[in-house]
PDB file of C-alpha atoms in Angstrom:
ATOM      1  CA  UNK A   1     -23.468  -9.109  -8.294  1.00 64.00           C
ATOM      2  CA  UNK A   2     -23.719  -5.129  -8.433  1.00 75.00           C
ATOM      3  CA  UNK A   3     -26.046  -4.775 -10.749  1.00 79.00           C
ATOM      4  CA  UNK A   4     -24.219  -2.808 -12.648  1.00 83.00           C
ATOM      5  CA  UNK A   5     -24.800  -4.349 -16.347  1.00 81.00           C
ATOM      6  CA  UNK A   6     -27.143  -2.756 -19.217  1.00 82.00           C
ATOM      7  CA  UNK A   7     -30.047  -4.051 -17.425  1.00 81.00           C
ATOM      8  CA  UNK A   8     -29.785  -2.931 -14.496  1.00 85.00           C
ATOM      9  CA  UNK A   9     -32.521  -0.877 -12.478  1.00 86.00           C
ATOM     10  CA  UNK A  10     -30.173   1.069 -10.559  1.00 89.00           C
ATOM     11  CA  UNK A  11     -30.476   5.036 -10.761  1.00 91.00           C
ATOM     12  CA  UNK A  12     -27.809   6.130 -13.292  1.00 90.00           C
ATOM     13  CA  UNK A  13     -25.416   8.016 -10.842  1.00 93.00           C
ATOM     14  CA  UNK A  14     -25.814   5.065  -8.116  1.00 92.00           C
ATOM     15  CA  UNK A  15     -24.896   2.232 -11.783  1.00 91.00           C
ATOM     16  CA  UNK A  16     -22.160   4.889 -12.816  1.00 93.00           C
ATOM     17  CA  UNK A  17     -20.213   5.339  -8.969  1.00 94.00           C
ATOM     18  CA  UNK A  18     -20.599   1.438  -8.852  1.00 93.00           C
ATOM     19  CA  UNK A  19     -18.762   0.896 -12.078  1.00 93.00           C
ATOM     20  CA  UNK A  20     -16.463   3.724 -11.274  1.00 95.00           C
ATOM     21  CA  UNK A  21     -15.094   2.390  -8.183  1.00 94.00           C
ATOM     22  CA  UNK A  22     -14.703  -1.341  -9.505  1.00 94.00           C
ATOM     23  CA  UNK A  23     -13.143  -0.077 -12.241  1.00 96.00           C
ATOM     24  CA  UNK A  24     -10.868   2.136 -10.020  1.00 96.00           C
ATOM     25  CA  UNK A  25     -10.524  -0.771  -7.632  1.00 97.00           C
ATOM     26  CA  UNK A  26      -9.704  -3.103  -9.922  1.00 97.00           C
ATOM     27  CA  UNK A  27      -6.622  -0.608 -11.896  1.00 97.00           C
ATOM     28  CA  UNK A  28      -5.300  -0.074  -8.793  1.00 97.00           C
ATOM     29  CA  UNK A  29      -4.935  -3.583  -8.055  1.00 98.00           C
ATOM     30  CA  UNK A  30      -3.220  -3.921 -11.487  1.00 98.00           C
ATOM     31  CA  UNK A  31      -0.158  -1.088 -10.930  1.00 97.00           C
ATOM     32  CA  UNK A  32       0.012  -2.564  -7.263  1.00 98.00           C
ATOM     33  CA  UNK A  33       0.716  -6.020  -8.844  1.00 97.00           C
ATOM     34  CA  UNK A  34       3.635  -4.466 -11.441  1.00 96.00           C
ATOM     35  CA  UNK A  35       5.145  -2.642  -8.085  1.00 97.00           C
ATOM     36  CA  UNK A  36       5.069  -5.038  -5.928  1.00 96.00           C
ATOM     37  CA  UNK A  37       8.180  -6.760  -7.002  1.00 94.00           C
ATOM     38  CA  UNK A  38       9.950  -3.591  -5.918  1.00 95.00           C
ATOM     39  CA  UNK A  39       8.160  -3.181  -2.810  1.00 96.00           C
ATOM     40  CA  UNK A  40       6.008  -0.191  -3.770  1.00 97.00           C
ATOM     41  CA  UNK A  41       2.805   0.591  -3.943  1.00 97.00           C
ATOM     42  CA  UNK A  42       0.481   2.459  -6.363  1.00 97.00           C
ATOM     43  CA  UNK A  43      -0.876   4.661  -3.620  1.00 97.00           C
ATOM     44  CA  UNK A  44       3.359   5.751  -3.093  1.00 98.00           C
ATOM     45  CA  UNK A  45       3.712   5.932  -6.721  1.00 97.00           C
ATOM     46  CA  UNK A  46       1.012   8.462  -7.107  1.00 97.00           C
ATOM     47  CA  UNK A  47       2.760  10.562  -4.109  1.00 98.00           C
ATOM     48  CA  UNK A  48       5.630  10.393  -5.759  1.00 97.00           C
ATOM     49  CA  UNK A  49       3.983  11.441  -9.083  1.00 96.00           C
ATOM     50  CA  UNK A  50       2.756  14.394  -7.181  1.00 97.00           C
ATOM     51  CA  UNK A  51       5.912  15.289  -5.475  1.00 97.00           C
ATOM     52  CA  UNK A  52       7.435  15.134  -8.817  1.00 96.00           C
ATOM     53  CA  UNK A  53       4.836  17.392 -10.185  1.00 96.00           C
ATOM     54  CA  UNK A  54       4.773  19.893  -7.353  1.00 97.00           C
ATOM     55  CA  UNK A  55       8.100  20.845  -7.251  1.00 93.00           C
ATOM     56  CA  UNK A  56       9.224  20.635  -3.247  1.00 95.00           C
ATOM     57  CA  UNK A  57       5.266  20.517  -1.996  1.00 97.00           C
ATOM     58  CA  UNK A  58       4.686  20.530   2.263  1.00 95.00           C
ATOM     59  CA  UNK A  59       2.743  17.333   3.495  1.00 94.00           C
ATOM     60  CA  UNK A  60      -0.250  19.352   3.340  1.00 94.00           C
ATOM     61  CA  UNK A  61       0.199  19.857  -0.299  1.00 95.00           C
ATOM     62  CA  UNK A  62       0.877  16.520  -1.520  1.00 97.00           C
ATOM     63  CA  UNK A  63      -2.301  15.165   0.902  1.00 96.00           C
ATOM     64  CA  UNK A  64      -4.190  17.929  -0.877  1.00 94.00           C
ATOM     65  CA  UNK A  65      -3.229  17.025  -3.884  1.00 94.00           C
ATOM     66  CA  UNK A  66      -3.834  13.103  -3.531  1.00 94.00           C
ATOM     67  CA  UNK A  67      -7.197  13.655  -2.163  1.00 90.00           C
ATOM     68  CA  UNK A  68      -5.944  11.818   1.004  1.00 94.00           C
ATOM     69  CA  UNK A  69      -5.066  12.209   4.871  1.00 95.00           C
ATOM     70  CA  UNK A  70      -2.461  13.994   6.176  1.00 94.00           C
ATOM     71  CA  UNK A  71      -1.942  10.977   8.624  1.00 96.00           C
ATOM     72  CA  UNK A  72      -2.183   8.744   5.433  1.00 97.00           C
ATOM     73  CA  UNK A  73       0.312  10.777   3.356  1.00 97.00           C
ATOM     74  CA  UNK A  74       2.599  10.925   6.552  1.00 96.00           C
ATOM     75  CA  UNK A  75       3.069   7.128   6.200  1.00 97.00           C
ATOM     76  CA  UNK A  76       3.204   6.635   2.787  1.00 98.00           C
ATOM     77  CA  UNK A  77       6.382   9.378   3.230  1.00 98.00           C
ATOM     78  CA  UNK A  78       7.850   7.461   6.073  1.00 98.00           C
ATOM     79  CA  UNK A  79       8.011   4.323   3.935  1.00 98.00           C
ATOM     80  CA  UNK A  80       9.360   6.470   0.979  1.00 98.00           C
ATOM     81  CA  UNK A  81      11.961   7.817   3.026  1.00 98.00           C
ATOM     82  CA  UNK A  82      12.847   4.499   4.553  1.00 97.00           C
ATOM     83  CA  UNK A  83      13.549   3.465   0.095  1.00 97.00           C
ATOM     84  CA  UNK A  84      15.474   6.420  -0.328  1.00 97.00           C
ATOM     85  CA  UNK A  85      12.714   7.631  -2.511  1.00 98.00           C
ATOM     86  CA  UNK A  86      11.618  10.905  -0.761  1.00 98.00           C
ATOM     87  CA  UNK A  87      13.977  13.346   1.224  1.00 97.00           C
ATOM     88  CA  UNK A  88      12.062  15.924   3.687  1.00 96.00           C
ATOM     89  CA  UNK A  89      14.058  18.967   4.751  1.00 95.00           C
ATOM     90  CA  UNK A  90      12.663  21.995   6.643  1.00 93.00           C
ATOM     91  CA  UNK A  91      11.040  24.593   4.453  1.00 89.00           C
ATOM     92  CA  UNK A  92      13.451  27.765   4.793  1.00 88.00           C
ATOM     93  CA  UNK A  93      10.509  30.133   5.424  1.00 89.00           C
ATOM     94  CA  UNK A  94       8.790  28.640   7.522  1.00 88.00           C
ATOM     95  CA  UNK A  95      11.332  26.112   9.983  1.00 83.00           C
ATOM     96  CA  UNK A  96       7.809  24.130  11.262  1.00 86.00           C
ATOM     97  CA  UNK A  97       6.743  23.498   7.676  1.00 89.00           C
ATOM     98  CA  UNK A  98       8.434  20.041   5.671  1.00 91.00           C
ATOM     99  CA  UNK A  99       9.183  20.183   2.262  1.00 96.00           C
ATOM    100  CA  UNK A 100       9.289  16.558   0.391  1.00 98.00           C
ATOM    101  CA  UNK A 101      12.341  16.185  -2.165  1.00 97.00           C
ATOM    102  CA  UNK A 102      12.070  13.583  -5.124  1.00 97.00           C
ATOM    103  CA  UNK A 103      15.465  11.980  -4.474  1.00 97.00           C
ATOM    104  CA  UNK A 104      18.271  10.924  -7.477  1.00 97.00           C
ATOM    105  CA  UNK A 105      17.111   7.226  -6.463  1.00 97.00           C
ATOM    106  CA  UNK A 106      13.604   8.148  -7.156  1.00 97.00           C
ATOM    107  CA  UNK A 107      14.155   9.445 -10.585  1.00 95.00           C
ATOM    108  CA  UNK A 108      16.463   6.770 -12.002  1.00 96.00           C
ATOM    109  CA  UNK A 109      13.944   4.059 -10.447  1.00 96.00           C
ATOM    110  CA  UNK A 110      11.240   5.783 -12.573  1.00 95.00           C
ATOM    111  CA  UNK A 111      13.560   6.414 -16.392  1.00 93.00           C
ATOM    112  CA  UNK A 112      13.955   2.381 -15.852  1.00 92.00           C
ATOM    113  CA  UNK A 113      10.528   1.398 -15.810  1.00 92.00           C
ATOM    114  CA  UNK A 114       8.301   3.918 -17.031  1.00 87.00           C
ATOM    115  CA  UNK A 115       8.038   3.097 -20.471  1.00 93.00           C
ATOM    116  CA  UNK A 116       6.853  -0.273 -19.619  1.00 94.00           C
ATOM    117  CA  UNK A 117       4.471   0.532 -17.135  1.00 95.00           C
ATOM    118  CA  UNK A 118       2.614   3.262 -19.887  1.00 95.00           C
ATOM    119  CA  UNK A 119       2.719   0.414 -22.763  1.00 97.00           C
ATOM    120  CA  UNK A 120       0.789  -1.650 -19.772  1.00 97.00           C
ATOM    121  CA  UNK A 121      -1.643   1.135 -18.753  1.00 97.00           C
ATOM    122  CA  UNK A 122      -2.280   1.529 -22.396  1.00 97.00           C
ATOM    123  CA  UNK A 123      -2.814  -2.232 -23.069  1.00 98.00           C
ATOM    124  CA  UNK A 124      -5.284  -1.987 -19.940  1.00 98.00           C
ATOM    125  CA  UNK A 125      -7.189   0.957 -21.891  1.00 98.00           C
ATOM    126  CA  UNK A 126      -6.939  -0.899 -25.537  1.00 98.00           C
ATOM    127  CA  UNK A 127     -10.864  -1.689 -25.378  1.00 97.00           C
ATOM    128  CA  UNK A 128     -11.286   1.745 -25.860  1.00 98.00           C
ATOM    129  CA  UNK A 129     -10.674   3.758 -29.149  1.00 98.00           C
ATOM    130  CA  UNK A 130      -8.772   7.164 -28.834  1.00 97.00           C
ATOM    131  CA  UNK A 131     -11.686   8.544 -29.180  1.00 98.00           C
ATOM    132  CA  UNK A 132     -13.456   6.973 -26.454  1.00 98.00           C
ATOM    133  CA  UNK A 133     -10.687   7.409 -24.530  1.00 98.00           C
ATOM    134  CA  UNK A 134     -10.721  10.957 -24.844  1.00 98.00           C
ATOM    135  CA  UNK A 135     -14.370  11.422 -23.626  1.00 98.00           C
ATOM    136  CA  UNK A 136     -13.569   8.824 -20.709  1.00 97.00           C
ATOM    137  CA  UNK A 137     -10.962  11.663 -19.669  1.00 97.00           C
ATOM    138  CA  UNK A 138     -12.831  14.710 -20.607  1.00 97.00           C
ATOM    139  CA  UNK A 139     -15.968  13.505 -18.374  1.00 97.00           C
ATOM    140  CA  UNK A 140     -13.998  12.060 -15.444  1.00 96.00           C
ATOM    141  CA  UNK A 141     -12.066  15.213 -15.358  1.00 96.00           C
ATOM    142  CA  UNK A 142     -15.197  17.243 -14.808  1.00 96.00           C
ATOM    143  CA  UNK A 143     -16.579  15.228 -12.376  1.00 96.00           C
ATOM    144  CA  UNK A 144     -13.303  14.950 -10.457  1.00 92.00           C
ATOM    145  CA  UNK A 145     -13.033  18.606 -10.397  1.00 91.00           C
ATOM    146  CA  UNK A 146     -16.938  18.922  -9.378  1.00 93.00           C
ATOM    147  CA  UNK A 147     -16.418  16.658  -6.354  1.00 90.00           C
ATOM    148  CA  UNK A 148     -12.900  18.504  -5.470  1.00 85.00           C
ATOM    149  CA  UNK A 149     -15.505  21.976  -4.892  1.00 82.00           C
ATOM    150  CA  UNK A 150     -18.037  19.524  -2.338  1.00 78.00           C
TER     151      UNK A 150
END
């Protein structure tokens, strides 16, 4: 259907951003199914990753750092918020700026479930050798960081 296979006749970059976002599509689809049962979402999972990651980051920050919207990121903190997830307090330099806080509720949600949910990532990835898996990450992270200078 996307000509994407071995045989296909599509230009290499054109066959490789195909398989890319199917691929991406379809593993985001996956974690959303695991969350789902407590009402998250992968997309507020990964903000809460970067929150986590960050420190106390502004909106700005964590948008940056998602590769999202401001207006995006805004909601996905508003629903956060709303599951005691995420705590936003003024930023003490600068009163107009919002800092986002990783609440207690956040990190004991996470130290229950995490183990599973890397044992399922890395069942998802088990096609590929260590090896593989390595270059996967090694040439993804170059082209992530390529498109994060357009």
């Amino acid at each position: 259907m996307f000509d994407i296979g071995p045989d296909s006749d599509l230009e290499p970059a054109v066959r490789a951003f195909r398989v890319l976002l199917l691929v991406g599509q379809r593993l985001h689809r996956l974690m959303d199914q695991r969350l789902r049962a407590d009402g998250l979402t992968t997309q507020q999972a990964a903000l809460l990753t970067v929150v986590t990651a960050l420190g106390r980051p502004s909106l700005g920050e964590a948008a940056d750092a998602m590769g999202t919207t401001h207006q995006n990121a805004a909601q996905l903190v508003a629903a956060l918020t709303r599951k005691e997830f995420l705590r936003v307090e003024p930023d003490p330099a600068d009163r107009r700026r919002r800092r986002l806080i990783a609440t207690e509720t956040n990190d004991q949600y996470w130290r229950v479930r995490d183990a599973a949910d890397h044992n399922a990532v890395a069942d998802w990835f088990s096609t590929l050798t260590d090896s593989e898996l390595q270059t996967l990450t090694t040439l993804s992270e170059r082209l992530l960081k390529a498109l994060s200078e357009t």
